Amino acid sequence: MSAQSGISASEELINSFKEYVDENHSILLATIRDEKVNISDIIEGSSSLKDDFEELKSLVTDSDPKYIIVKHDYNEKLYTFISFVPDYAAVKDKMLYASSKNTLIRSLGSEFFTNLLFWNSVDEVEYDNWKHSVKDDTTSNSLSTKEKELQDIKDLEFQTIVNTSTKKQLVDHKNDFSFKFNSNTQLNPENNELYALVIDIPKEEIFLSNTTKISDAKDLLTKISSESPQFSIVKLNNKIYFIYTCPSGSKVKERMIYASNKQGVINHFKESFPITKALEVGDAIELELSEFDNEETETADDSTTSKPKFNRPTRPGRRR
């Protein structure tokens, strides 16, 4: 969904990850250095994963991003992949880690990771926080990531059939979306205003969750939610942009619903005002700010959805 940085896992990291899986090690940390993802630290593991999280907390700061892999204490065949990208990290570093994450997961083996989390503060690095985040995604028969995604898709398909059969009045075939619009979505965008639109799935409704004043495009990197998918409309320099974000760790059901309704939402708002460009990224920090400096007018449809580009700065690593 978002552009890739071209950075891949180093051979050392791949070999270290294989050993980590085979051995009784607890947590693995990796950093980007010299245009590769390299091993940073391995916490070998004590008698308690909770104690290991205390050690993990001492290895992270509020300025340096890391990738963190946690071996579940209740099942050593289950792992959590955490993108630790602090709020105070440099914007280029945020973009680099966000755009390299998916490539790294595929290189290590996506089948290993039952959970994908995004943390942006040292305060979040707590065992209880991790346990709460993953408990709802684990099952008694230990489904693999792909199996669980397939199950979620099947559940969503069933629910869609039920909704289509019983609530056809909510479907607008002309605009190709399955949810009604709340009255507060009747927008007249103003310059330097960011409008956040979200889907209330239980109520089957799209509504305006908040409006935020911004000074320039750079503010979008931090003002757009990093917790869940969102449609955003922003007006800058008298041009209106539509932005669809789907952050790391978003639930499969949310991803499918937002993705399938994106073009319908664009079409709906195009009836009220022109949209200069439609952008689609994972995390908001992946937005390429130069997209908002383009003087050419583009039609916001699937064929011209703009993809971000990335610079690739190098970052010094730290080894234990």
XYZ file of C-alpha atoms in Angstrom:
320
model
C 0.000 0.000 0.000
C 2.936 2.314 0.580
C 6.235 2.684 -1.189
C 9.195 0.629 -0.086
C 12.568 2.156 0.800
C 14.749 -0.493 -0.855
C 16.390 -1.317 2.481
C 16.581 -5.037 3.264
C 17.656 -7.264 6.148
C 21.375 -7.923 6.442
C 22.630 -11.498 6.241
C 23.777 -11.179 9.853
C 20.266 -10.259 10.969
C 18.654 -13.128 9.060
C 21.098 -15.624 10.609
C 20.636 -14.082 14.062
C 16.858 -14.325 13.710
C 17.108 -18.029 12.839
C 19.206 -18.610 15.954
C 16.796 -16.490 17.987
C 13.884 -18.687 16.899
C 15.767 -21.906 17.689
C 17.253 -20.775 21.002
C 15.544 -19.842 24.237
C 15.955 -16.121 23.572
C 13.262 -13.634 24.498
C 13.473 -10.360 22.557
C 15.390 -9.283 19.458
C 16.077 -5.671 18.470
C 17.165 -4.395 15.057
C 18.135 -1.000 13.657
C 18.745 0.487 10.219
C 22.420 1.133 9.574
C 24.381 1.525 6.346
C 21.201 1.015 4.277
C 20.556 -2.402 5.845
C 18.491 -3.613 8.782
C 21.047 -4.934 11.259
C 20.913 -6.802 14.537
C 21.119 -4.425 17.491
C 20.540 -6.469 20.657
C 19.218 -9.830 21.789
C 17.754 -10.301 25.250
C 18.472 -13.925 25.996
C 15.607 -14.304 28.414
C 15.146 -14.795 32.120
C 12.523 -16.747 33.983
C 9.981 -14.014 33.278
C 9.132 -12.151 30.081
C 7.952 -9.316 32.305
C 11.499 -8.922 33.618
C 12.825 -9.033 30.054
C 10.607 -6.062 29.205
C 12.363 -4.093 31.928
C 15.662 -4.766 30.191
C 14.084 -3.906 26.852
C 12.985 -0.544 28.218
C 16.593 0.277 29.098
C 17.625 -0.324 25.474
C 15.231 2.163 23.834
C 15.067 5.941 23.855
C 12.529 8.547 22.829
C 14.596 9.577 19.805
C 15.903 6.403 18.124
C 13.556 4.053 16.211
C 13.985 0.290 16.405
C 12.310 -2.880 15.257
C 11.469 -5.173 18.188
C 10.508 -8.846 18.021
C 9.000 -10.493 21.097
C 8.708 -14.260 21.572
C 5.429 -14.960 23.371
C 5.839 -16.347 26.866
C 2.861 -18.693 26.550
C 3.747 -20.126 23.147
C 7.257 -19.996 21.673
C 5.829 -20.463 18.182
C 4.144 -17.054 18.347
C 5.915 -13.726 17.866
C 5.014 -10.036 17.942
C 6.666 -7.567 15.549
C 6.815 -4.040 16.987
C 7.705 -0.914 15.040
C 9.102 1.356 17.734
C 9.154 4.819 16.140
C 9.242 7.551 18.817
C 7.435 10.843 18.356
C 10.717 12.712 18.868
C 12.614 10.792 16.201
C 13.710 12.687 13.095
C 11.027 12.807 10.405
C 13.350 11.154 7.854
C 14.001 8.302 10.287
C 10.279 7.853 10.832
C 9.702 7.625 7.104
C 12.625 5.237 6.623
C 11.490 2.790 9.306
C 7.878 2.908 8.156
C 8.769 2.232 4.520
C 11.203 -0.610 5.362
C 8.975 -2.531 7.767
C 7.035 -4.703 5.315
C 10.159 -5.747 3.419
C 11.798 -6.804 6.691
C 8.776 -8.825 7.800
C 8.716 -10.682 4.482
C 12.469 -11.317 4.680
C 12.207 -12.872 8.138
C 8.992 -14.760 7.356
C 5.569 -13.193 7.817
C 4.210 -16.520 9.055
C 6.089 -16.040 12.327
C 4.269 -12.887 13.372
C 0.877 -13.245 14.986
C 0.761 -9.562 15.972
C 2.042 -6.323 14.467
C 2.208 -3.332 16.813
C 3.254 0.302 16.478
C 4.674 2.067 19.548
C 5.872 5.656 19.624
C 6.955 6.225 23.211
C 9.224 4.592 25.788
C 6.253 4.711 28.150
C 4.504 2.129 25.947
C 7.331 -0.373 26.400
C 5.663 -2.299 29.197
C 4.870 -5.997 29.533
C 1.273 -5.281 30.606
C 0.752 -3.016 27.588
C 2.087 -5.684 25.238
C -0.003 -8.398 26.908
C -3.174 -6.312 26.592
C -2.452 -5.592 22.916
C -1.980 -9.209 21.899
C -4.453 -11.057 24.092
C -7.455 -10.417 21.838
C -5.586 -11.667 18.763
C -4.529 -15.063 20.103
C -6.651 -18.181 19.841
C -6.752 -21.479 21.608
C -5.643 -23.380 18.528
C -2.775 -20.935 17.816
C -3.735 -19.868 14.312
C -0.904 -18.600 12.134
C -1.040 -14.995 10.914
C -2.245 -16.013 7.457
C -4.836 -18.414 8.868
C -6.176 -15.730 11.160
C -6.361 -13.197 8.331
C -8.282 -15.696 6.206
C -10.669 -16.296 9.098
C -11.183 -12.538 9.531
C -11.863 -12.177 5.815
C -14.420 -14.991 5.914
C -16.118 -13.382 8.909
C -16.225 -10.034 7.146
C -17.606 -11.561 3.936
C -20.386 -13.213 5.947
C -21.193 -9.963 7.727
C -21.233 -8.102 4.396
C -23.757 -10.591 2.995
C -25.969 -10.099 6.059
C -25.730 -6.300 5.827
C -26.471 -6.290 2.101
C -29.509 -8.492 2.572
C -31.011 -6.684 5.530
C -29.914 -3.065 5.136
C -29.840 -2.300 1.443
C -30.862 1.285 2.107
C -27.296 1.979 3.276
C -25.742 1.035 -0.074
C -25.294 3.773 -2.673
C -24.311 1.983 -5.886
C -23.713 5.241 -7.706
C -20.893 6.180 -5.338
C -19.842 2.623 -4.457
C -19.771 2.794 -0.678
C -21.634 0.814 1.955
C -22.065 3.390 4.714
C -24.250 6.436 5.140
C -22.723 9.859 5.796
C -23.368 11.711 9.026
C -24.724 15.223 8.550
C -21.483 16.666 9.974
C -19.601 15.507 6.854
C -21.110 18.308 4.746
C -17.814 20.119 4.360
C -16.669 23.396 2.859
C -12.895 22.988 3.301
C -10.922 26.009 4.412
C -7.200 26.616 3.950
C -4.927 25.022 6.554
C -7.713 22.914 8.017
C -7.416 19.130 8.419
C -10.700 17.214 8.484
C -10.555 13.679 9.949
C -13.236 11.254 8.739
C -13.713 7.825 10.260
C -16.091 4.897 9.839
C -18.246 3.871 12.783
C -18.559 0.206 11.815
C -21.303 -0.772 14.316
C -23.437 2.241 13.287
C -22.524 1.839 9.598
C -21.797 5.531 9.348
C -18.997 7.816 8.163
C -18.593 10.893 10.351
C -16.272 13.829 10.949
C -14.328 12.995 14.106
C -12.392 16.262 14.418
C -11.055 19.336 12.648
C -7.496 20.486 13.268
C -5.743 23.716 12.339
C -2.332 23.157 10.703
C 0.370 25.586 9.624
C 1.781 23.586 6.703
C 1.977 20.105 5.162
C 4.626 18.982 7.675
C 2.003 19.033 10.427
C 0.158 16.199 8.662
C 2.883 13.757 9.726
C 1.884 14.113 13.367
C -1.715 15.373 13.262
C -3.179 12.372 11.413
C -4.004 9.459 13.710
C -1.401 6.691 14.047
C -3.830 4.406 15.872
C -6.403 3.411 13.254
C -7.398 3.930 9.589
C -8.702 7.332 8.611
C -9.837 9.372 5.634
C -8.500 12.933 5.767
C -9.302 16.018 3.753
C -6.959 18.977 3.909
C -6.841 22.263 2.033
C -3.406 23.791 1.474
C -2.625 26.725 -0.832
C -6.205 26.616 -2.131
C -5.831 22.978 -3.198
C -7.809 20.173 -1.617
C -6.182 16.791 -0.921
C -7.750 13.480 0.069
C -5.530 11.219 2.211
C -6.232 7.605 3.156
C -4.040 6.246 5.957
C -4.011 2.694 7.316
C -1.450 2.491 10.164
C 0.677 -0.491 11.076
C -1.241 -3.047 13.085
C -4.695 -2.045 11.841
C -7.182 -4.900 12.062
C -7.889 -6.862 8.896
C -11.582 -5.992 9.068
C -10.819 -2.256 9.287
C -8.351 -2.471 6.406
C -10.870 -4.158 4.147
C -13.730 -1.820 5.003
C -11.727 1.375 4.550
C -10.023 0.171 1.372
C -13.268 -0.980 -0.244
C -15.031 2.313 0.535
C -12.177 4.705 -0.309
C -13.124 5.472 -3.903
C -16.794 5.844 -3.010
C -15.903 8.423 -0.363
C -13.738 10.306 -2.874
C -16.587 10.319 -5.395
C -19.007 11.547 -2.735
C -16.909 14.596 -1.855
C -16.031 15.341 -5.486
C -19.720 16.185 -5.939
C -19.266 19.074 -3.481
C -15.741 20.350 -4.262
C -12.770 19.505 -6.523
C -10.076 17.219 -5.120
C -6.627 18.048 -6.481
C -4.965 14.786 -5.534
C -5.658 11.548 -3.623
C -2.859 10.087 -1.520
C -2.679 6.636 0.059
C -0.095 5.526 2.635
C 0.219 3.232 5.615
C 1.324 5.436 8.503
C 1.011 9.201 8.102
C 4.763 9.588 8.548
C 5.154 7.936 5.142
C 3.635 10.967 3.406
C 6.020 12.656 0.974
C 5.720 16.390 1.587
C 6.707 17.247 -1.980
C 3.304 15.863 -3.048
C 1.789 19.057 -1.688
C 4.105 21.322 -3.725
C 3.111 19.946 -7.127
C 1.657 22.733 -9.239
C -0.035 20.343 -11.654
C -3.686 19.542 -11.064
C -4.499 15.855 -10.979
C -7.816 14.031 -10.881
C -8.320 12.081 -7.675
C -9.124 8.604 -8.906
C -7.554 5.167 -8.632
C -5.344 5.670 -11.679
C -3.655 8.777 -10.270
C -3.408 7.934 -6.592
C 0.001 9.292 -5.716
C 2.668 7.109 -4.178
C 5.325 8.531 -1.814
C 9.041 8.602 -2.479
C 11.698 8.275 0.174
C 15.179 9.497 0.910
C 17.427 6.938 2.548
C 19.542 8.462 5.308
C 22.017 6.323 7.188
C 21.802 5.936 10.940
C 24.502 4.772 13.332
C 23.670 1.534 15.093
C 24.352 0.339 18.590
C 25.578 -3.117 19.522
C 25.769 -4.705 22.910
